[in-house]
CSV table of N, CA and C in Angstrom, one decimal:
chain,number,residue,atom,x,y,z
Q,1,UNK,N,11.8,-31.7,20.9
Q,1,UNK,CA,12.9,-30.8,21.0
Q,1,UNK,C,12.8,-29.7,19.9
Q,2,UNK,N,12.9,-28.8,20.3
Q,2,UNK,CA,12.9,-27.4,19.3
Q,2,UNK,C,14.1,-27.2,18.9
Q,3,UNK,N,14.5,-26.7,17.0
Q,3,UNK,CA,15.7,-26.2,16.7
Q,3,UNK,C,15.9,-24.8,16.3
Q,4,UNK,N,16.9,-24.7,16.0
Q,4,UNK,CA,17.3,-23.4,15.8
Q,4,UNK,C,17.5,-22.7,14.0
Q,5,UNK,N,16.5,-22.3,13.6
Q,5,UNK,CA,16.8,-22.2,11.9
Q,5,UNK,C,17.1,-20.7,12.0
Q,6,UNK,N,17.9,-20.6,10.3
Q,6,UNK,CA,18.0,-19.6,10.3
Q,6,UNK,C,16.9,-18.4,10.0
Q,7,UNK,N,17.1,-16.9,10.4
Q,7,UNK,CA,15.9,-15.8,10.3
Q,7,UNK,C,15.3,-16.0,8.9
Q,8,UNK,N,13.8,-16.2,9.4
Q,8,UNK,CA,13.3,-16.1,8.1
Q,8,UNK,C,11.5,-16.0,8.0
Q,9,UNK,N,11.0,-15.9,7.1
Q,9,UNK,CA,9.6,-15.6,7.4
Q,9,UNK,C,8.3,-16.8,7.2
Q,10,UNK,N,8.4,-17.2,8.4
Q,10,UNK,CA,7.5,-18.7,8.3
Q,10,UNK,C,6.1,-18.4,8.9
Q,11,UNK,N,5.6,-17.3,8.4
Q,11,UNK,CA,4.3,-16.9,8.7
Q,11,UNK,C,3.1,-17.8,7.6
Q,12,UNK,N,3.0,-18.6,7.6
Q,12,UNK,CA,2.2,-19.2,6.1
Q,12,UNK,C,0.9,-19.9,7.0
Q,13,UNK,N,-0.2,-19.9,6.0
Q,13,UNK,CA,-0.3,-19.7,4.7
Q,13,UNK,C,-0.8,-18.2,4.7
Q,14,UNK,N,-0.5,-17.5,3.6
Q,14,UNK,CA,-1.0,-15.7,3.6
Q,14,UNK,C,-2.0,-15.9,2.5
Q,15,UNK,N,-2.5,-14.9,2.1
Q,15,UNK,CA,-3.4,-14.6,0.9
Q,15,UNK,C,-2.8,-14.5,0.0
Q,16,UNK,N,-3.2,-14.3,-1.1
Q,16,UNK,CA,-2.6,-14.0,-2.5
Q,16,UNK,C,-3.7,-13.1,-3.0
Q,17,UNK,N,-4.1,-12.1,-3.1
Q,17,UNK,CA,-5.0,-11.0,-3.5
Q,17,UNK,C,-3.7,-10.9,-4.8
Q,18,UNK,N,-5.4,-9.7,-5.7
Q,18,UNK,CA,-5.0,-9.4,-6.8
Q,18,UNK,C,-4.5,-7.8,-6.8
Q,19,UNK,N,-4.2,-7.0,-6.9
Q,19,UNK,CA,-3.7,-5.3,-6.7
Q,19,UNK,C,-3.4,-4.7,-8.2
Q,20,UNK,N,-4.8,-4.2,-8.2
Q,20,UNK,CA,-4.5,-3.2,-9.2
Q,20,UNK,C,-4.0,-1.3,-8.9
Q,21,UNK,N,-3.8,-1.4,-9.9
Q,21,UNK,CA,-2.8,0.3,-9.7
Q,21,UNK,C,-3.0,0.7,-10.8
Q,22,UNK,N,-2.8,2.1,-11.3
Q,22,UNK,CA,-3.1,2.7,-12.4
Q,22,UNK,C,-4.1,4.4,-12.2
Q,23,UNK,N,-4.0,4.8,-13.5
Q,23,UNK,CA,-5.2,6.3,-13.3
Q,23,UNK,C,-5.5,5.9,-14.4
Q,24,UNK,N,-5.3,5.5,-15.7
Q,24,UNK,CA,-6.0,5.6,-17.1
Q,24,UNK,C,-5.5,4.2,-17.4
Q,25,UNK,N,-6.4,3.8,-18.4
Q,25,UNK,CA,-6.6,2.4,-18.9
Q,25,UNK,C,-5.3,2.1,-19.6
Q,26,UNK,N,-4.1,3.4,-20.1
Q,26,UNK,CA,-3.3,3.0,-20.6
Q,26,UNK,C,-1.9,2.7,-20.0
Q,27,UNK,N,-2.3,2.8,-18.1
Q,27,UNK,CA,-1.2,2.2,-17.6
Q,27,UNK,C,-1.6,0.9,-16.3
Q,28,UNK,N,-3.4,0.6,-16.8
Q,28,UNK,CA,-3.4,-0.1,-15.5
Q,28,UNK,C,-3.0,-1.2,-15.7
Q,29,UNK,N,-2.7,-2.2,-14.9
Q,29,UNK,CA,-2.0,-3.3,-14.2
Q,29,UNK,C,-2.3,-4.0,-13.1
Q,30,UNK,N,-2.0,-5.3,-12.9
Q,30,UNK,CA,-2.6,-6.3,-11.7
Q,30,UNK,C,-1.3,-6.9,-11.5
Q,31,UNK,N,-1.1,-6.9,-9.9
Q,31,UNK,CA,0.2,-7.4,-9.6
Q,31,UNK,C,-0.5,-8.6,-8.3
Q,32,UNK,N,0.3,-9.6,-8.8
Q,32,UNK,CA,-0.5,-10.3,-7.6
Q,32,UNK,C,0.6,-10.6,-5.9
Q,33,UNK,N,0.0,-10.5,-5.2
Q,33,UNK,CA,1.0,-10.2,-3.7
Q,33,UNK,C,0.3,-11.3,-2.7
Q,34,UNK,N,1.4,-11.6,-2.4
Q,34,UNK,CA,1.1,-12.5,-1.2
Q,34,UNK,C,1.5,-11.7,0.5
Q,35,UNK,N,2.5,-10.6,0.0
Q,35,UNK,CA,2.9,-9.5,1.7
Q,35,UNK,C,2.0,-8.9,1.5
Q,36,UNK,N,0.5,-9.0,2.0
Q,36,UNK,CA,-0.3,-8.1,2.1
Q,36,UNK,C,-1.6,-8.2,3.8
Q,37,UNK,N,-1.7,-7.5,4.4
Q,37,UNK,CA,-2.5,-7.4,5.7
Q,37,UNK,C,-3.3,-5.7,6.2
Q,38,UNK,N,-3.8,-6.5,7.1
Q,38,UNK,CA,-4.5,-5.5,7.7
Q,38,UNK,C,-3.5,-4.8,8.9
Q,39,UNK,N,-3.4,-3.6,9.8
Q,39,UNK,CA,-2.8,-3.0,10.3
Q,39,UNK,C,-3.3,-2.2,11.4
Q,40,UNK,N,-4.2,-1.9,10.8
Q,40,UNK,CA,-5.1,-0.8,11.9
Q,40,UNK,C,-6.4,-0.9,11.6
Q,41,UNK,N,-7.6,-1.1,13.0
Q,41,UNK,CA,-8.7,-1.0,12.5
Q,41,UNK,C,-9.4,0.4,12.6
Q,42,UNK,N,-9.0,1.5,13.4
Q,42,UNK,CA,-9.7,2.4,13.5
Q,42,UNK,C,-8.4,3.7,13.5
Q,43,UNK,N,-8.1,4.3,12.7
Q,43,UNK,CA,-8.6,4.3,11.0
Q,43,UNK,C,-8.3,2.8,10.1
Q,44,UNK,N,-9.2,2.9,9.2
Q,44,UNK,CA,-8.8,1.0,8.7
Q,44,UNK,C,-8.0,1.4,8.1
Q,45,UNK,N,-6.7,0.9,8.1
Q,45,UNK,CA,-5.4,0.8,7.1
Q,45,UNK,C,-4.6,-0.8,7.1
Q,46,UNK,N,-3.9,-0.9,5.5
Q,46,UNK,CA,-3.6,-1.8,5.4
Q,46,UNK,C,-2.3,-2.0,4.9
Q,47,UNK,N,-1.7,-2.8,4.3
Q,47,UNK,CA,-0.5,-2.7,3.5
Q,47,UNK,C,0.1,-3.6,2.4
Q,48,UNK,N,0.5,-3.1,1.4
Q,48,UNK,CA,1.1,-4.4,0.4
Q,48,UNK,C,2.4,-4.2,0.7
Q,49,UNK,N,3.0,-5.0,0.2
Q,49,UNK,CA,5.1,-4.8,-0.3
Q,49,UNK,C,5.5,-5.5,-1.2
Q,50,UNK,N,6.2,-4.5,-2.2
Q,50,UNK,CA,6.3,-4.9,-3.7
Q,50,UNK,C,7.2,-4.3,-4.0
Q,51,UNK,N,8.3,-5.2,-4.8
Q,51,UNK,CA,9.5,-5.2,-4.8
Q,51,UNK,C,9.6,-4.1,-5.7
Q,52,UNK,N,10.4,-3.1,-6.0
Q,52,UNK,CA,11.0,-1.9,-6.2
Q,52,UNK,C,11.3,-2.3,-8.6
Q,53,UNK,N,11.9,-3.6,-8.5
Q,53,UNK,CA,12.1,-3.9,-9.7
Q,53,UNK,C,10.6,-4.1,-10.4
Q,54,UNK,N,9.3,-4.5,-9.5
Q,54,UNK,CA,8.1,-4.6,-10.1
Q,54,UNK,C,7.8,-3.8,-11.5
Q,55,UNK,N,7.1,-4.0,-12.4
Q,55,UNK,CA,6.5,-3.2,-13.2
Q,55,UNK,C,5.5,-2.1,-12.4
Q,56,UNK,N,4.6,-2.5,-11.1
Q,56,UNK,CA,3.6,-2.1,-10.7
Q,56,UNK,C,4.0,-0.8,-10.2
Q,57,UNK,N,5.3,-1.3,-9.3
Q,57,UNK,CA,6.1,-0.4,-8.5
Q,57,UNK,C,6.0,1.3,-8.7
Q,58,UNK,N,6.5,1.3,-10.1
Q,58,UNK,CA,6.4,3.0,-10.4
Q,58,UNK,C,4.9,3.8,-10.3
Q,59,UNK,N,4.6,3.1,-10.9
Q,59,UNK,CA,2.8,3.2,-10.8
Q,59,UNK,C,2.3,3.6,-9.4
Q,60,UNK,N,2.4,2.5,-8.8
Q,60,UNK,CA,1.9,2.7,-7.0
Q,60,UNK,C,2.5,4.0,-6.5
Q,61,UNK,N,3.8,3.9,-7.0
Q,61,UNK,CA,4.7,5.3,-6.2
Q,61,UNK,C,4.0,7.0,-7.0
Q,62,UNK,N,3.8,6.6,-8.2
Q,62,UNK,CA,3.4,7.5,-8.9
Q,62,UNK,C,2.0,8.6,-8.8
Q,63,UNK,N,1.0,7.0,-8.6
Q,63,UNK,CA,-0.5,7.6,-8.4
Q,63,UNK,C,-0.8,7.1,-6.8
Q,64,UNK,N,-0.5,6.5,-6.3
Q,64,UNK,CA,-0.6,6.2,-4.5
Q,64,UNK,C,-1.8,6.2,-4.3
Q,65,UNK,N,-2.3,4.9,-5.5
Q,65,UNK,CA,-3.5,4.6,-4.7
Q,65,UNK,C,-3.5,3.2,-5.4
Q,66,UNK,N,-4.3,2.3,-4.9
Q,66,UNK,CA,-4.3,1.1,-5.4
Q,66,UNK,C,-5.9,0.1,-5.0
Q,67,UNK,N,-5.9,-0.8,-5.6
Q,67,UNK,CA,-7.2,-1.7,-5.0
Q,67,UNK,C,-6.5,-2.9,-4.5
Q,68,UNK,N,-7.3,-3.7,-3.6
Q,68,UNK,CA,-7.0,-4.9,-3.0
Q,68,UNK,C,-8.5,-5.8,-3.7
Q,69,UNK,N,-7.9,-6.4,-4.6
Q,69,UNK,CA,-9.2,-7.5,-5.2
Q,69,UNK,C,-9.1,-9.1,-4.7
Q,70,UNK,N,-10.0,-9.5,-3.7
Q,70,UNK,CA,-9.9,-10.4,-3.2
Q,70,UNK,C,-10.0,-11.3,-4.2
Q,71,UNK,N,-9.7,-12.5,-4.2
Q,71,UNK,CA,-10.1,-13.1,-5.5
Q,71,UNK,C,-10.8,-15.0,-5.1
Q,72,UNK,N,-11.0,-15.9,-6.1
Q,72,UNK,CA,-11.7,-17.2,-5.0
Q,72,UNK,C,-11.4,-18.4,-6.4
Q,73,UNK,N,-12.1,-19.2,-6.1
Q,73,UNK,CA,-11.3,-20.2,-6.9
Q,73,UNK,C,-11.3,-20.3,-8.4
Q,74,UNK,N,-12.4,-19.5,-8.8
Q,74,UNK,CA,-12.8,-19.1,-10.6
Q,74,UNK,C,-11.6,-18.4,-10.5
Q,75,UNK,N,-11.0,-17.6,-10.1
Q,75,UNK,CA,-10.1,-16.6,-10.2
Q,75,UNK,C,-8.8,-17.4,-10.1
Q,76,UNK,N,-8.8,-18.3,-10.0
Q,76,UNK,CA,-7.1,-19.0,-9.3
Q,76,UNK,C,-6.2,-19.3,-10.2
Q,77,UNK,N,-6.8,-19.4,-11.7
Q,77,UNK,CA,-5.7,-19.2,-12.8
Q,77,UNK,C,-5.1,-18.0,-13.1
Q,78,UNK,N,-5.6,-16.8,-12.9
Q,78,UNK,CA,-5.6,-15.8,-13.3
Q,78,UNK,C,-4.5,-14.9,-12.3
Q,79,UNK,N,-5.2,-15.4,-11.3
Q,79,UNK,CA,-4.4,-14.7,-9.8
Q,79,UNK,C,-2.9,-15.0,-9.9
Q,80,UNK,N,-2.4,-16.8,-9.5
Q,80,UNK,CA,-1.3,-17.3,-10.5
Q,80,UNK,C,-0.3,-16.7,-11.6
Q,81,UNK,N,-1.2,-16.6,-12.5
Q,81,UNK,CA,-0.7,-15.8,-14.0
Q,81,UNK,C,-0.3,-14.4,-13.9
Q,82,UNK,N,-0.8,-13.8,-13.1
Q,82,UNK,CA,-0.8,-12.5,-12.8
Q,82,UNK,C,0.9,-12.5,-12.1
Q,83,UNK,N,0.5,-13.3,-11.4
Q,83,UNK,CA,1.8,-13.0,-10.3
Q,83,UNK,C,3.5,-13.7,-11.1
Q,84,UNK,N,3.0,-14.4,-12.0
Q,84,UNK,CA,4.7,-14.3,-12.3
Q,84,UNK,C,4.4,-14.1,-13.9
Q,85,UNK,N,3.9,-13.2,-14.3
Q,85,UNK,CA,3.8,-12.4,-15.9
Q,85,UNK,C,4.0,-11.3,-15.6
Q,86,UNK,N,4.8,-10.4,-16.2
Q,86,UNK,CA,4.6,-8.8,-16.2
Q,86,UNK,C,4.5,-8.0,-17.2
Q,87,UNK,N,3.8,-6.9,-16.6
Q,87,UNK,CA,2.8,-5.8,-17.0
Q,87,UNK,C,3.6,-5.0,-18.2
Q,88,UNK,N,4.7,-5.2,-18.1
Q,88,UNK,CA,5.2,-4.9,-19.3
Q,88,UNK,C,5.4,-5.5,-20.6
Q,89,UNK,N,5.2,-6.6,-20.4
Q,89,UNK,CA,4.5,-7.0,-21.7
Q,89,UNK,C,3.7,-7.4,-21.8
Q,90,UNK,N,2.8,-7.8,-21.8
Q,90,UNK,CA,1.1,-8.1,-21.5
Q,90,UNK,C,0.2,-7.1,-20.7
Q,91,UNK,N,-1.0,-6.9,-21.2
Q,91,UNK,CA,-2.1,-6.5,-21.0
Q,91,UNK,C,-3.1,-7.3,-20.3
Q,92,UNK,N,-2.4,-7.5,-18.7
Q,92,UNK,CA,-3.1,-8.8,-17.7
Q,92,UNK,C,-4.6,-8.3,-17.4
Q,93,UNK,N,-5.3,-7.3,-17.8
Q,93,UNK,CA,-6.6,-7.8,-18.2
Q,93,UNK,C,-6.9,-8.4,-18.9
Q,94,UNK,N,-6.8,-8.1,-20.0
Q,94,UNK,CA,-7.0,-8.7,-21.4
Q,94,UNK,C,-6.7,-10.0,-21.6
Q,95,UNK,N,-5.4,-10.3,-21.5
Q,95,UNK,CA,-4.9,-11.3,-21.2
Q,95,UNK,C,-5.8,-13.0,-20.7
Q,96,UNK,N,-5.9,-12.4,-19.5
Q,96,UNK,CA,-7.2,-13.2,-18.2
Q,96,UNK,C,-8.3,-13.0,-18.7
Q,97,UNK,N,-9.1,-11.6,-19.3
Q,97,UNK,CA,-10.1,-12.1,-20.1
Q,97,UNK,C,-11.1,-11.5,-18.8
Q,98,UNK,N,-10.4,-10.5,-17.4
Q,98,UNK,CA,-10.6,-9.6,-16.5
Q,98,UNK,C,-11.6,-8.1,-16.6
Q,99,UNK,N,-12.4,-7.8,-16.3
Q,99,UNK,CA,-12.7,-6.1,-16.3
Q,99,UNK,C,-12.4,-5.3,-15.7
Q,100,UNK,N,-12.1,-4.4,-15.7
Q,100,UNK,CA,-11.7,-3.3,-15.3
Q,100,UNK,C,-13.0,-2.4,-14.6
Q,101,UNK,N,-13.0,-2.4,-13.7
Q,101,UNK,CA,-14.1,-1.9,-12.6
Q,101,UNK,C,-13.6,0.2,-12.6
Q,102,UNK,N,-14.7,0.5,-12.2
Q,102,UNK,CA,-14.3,1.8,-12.0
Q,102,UNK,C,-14.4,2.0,-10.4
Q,103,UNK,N,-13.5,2.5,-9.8
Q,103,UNK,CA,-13.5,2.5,-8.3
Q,103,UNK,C,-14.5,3.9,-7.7
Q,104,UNK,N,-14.9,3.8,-6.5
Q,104,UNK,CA,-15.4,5.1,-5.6
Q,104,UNK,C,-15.0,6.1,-6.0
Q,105,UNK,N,-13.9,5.8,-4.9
Q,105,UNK,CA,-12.9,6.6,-4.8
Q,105,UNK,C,-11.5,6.9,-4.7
Q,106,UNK,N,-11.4,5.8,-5.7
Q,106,UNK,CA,-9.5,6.0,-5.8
Q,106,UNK,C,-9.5,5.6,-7.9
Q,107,UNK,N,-8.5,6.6,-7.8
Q,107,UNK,CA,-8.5,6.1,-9.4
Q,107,UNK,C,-8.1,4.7,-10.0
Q,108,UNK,N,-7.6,3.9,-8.9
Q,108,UNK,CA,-7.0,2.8,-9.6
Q,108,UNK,C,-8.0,2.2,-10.2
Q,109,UNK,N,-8.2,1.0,-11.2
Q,109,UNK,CA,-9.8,0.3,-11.6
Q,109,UNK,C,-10.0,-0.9,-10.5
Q,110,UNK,N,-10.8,-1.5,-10.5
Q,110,UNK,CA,-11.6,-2.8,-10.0
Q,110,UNK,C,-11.5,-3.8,-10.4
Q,111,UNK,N,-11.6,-4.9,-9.9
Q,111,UNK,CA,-11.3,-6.3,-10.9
Q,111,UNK,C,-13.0,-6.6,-10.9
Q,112,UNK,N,-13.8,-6.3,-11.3
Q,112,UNK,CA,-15.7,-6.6,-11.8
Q,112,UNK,C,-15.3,-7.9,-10.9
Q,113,UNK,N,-14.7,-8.7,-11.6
Q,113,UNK,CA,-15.4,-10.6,-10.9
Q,113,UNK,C,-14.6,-10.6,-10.1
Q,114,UNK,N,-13.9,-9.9,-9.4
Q,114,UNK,CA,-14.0,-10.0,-8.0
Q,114,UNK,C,-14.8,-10.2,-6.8
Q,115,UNK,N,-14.9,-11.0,-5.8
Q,115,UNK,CA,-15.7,-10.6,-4.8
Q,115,UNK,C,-16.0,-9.4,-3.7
Q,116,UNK,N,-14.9,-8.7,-3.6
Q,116,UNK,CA,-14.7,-7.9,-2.7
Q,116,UNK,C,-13.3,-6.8,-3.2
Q,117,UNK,N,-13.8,-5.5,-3.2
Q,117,UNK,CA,-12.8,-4.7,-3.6
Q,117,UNK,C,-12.4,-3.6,-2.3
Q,118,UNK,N,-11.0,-3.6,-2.1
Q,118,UNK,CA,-10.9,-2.8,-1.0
Q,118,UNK,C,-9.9,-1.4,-1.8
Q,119,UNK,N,-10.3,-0.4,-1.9
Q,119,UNK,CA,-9.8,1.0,-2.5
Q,119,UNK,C,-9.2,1.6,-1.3
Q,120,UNK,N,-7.6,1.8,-1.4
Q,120,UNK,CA,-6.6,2.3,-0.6
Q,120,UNK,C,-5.5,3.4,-1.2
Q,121,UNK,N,-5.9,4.1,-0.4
Q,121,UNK,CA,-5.0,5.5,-0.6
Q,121,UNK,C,-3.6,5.7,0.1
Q,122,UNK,N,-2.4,5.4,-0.2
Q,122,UNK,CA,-1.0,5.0,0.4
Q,122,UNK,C,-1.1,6.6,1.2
Q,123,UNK,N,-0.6,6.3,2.3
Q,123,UNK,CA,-0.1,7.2,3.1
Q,123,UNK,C,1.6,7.5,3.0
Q,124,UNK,N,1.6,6.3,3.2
Q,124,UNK,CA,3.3,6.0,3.7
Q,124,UNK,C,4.0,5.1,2.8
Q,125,UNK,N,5.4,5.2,2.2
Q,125,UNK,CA,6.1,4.3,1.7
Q,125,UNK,C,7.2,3.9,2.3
Q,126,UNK,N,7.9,2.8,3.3
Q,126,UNK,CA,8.8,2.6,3.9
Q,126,UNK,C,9.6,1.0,3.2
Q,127,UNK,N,10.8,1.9,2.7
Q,127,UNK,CA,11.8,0.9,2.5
Q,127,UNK,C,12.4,-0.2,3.7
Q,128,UNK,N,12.1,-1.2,3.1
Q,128,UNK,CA,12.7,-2.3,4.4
Q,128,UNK,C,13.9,-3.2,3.7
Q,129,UNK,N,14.3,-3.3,2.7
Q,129,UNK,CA,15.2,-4.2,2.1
Q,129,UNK,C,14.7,-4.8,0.9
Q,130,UNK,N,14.3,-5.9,0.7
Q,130,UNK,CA,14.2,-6.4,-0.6
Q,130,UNK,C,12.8,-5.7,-1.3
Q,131,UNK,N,11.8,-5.5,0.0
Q,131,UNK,CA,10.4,-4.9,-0.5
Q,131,UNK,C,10.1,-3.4,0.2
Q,132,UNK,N,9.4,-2.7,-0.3
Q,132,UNK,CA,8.6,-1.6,0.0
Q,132,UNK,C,7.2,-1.8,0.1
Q,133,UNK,N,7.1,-1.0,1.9
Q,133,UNK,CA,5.7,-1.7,2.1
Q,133,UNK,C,5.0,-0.1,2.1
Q,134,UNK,N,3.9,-0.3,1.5
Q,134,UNK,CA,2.8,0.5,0.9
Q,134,UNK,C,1.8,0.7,2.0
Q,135,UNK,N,1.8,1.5,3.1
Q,135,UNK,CA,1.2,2.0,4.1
Q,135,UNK,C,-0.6,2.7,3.5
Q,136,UNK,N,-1.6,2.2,3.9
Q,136,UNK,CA,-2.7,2.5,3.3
Q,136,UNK,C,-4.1,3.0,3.7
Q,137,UNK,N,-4.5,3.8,3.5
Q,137,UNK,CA,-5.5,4.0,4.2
Q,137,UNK,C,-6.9,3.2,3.4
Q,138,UNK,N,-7.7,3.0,4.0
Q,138,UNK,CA,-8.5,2.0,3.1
Q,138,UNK,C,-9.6,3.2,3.7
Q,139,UNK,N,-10.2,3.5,2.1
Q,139,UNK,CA,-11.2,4.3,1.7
Q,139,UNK,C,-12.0,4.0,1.6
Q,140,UNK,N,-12.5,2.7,0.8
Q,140,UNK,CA,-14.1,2.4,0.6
Q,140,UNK,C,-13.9,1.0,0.2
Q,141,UNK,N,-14.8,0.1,0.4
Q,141,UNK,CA,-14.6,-1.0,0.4
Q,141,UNK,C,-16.2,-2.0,-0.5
């Protein structure tokens, strides 16, 4: 017998990637996101959503470009830590003990020990309520 719950988002289990943002080493930052997917394959676009009170938030809105750093189980403290510390007080490279990669072609940096870096250039920013999703074109990967 099937019930009836209230609206809500029981799509699990999702990723937890790492998302850096930034143009200069004096405002990058790593926000870690679990609303994050693919959207479109041809043009490849993708999207994060990150809540407006974020530290990362202004950043992203600012420079509209960001990386998608996959990350794997050496990474799993870090990814974690990332996601409920903020960028305003700590230096979450430094911090984790992370490098800072130089990207293709987007200014945001790279996470080096990452396995896979995906560089996205925001197209679109659409307010939905608690989060803002980050519409992206994925440049180089």
């Amino acid at each position: 017998m099937k019930h009836d719950w209230k609206p809500g988002t029981m799509i699990y289990p999702l990723p937890a990637v790492m998302v850096t943002c930034g143009k200069d080493p004096s405002e990058y930052n790593i926000i870690t996101i679990g609303w994050v997917g693919t959207i479109c394959t041809n043009p490849p676009m993708c999207y994060i959503s990150v809540r407006p009170e974020r530290h990362s938030y202004p950043i992203l809105k600012r420079n509209m470009e960001f990386v998608i750093n996959l990350t794997n189980r050496h990474m799993a403290y870090a990814t974690d830590w990332c996601g409920v510390t903020s960028g305003k007080e700590y230096n979450k490279f430094e911090e984790m003990k992370l490098t800072p990669g130089k990207a293709t072609l987007v200014s945001a940096p790279t996470i080096k020990e990452s396995p896979l870096c995906i560089e996205c250039r925001v197209k679109e920013v659409m307010a939905l309520g608690s989060h803002d999703m980050f519409i992206a074109d994925v440049v180089n990967v």
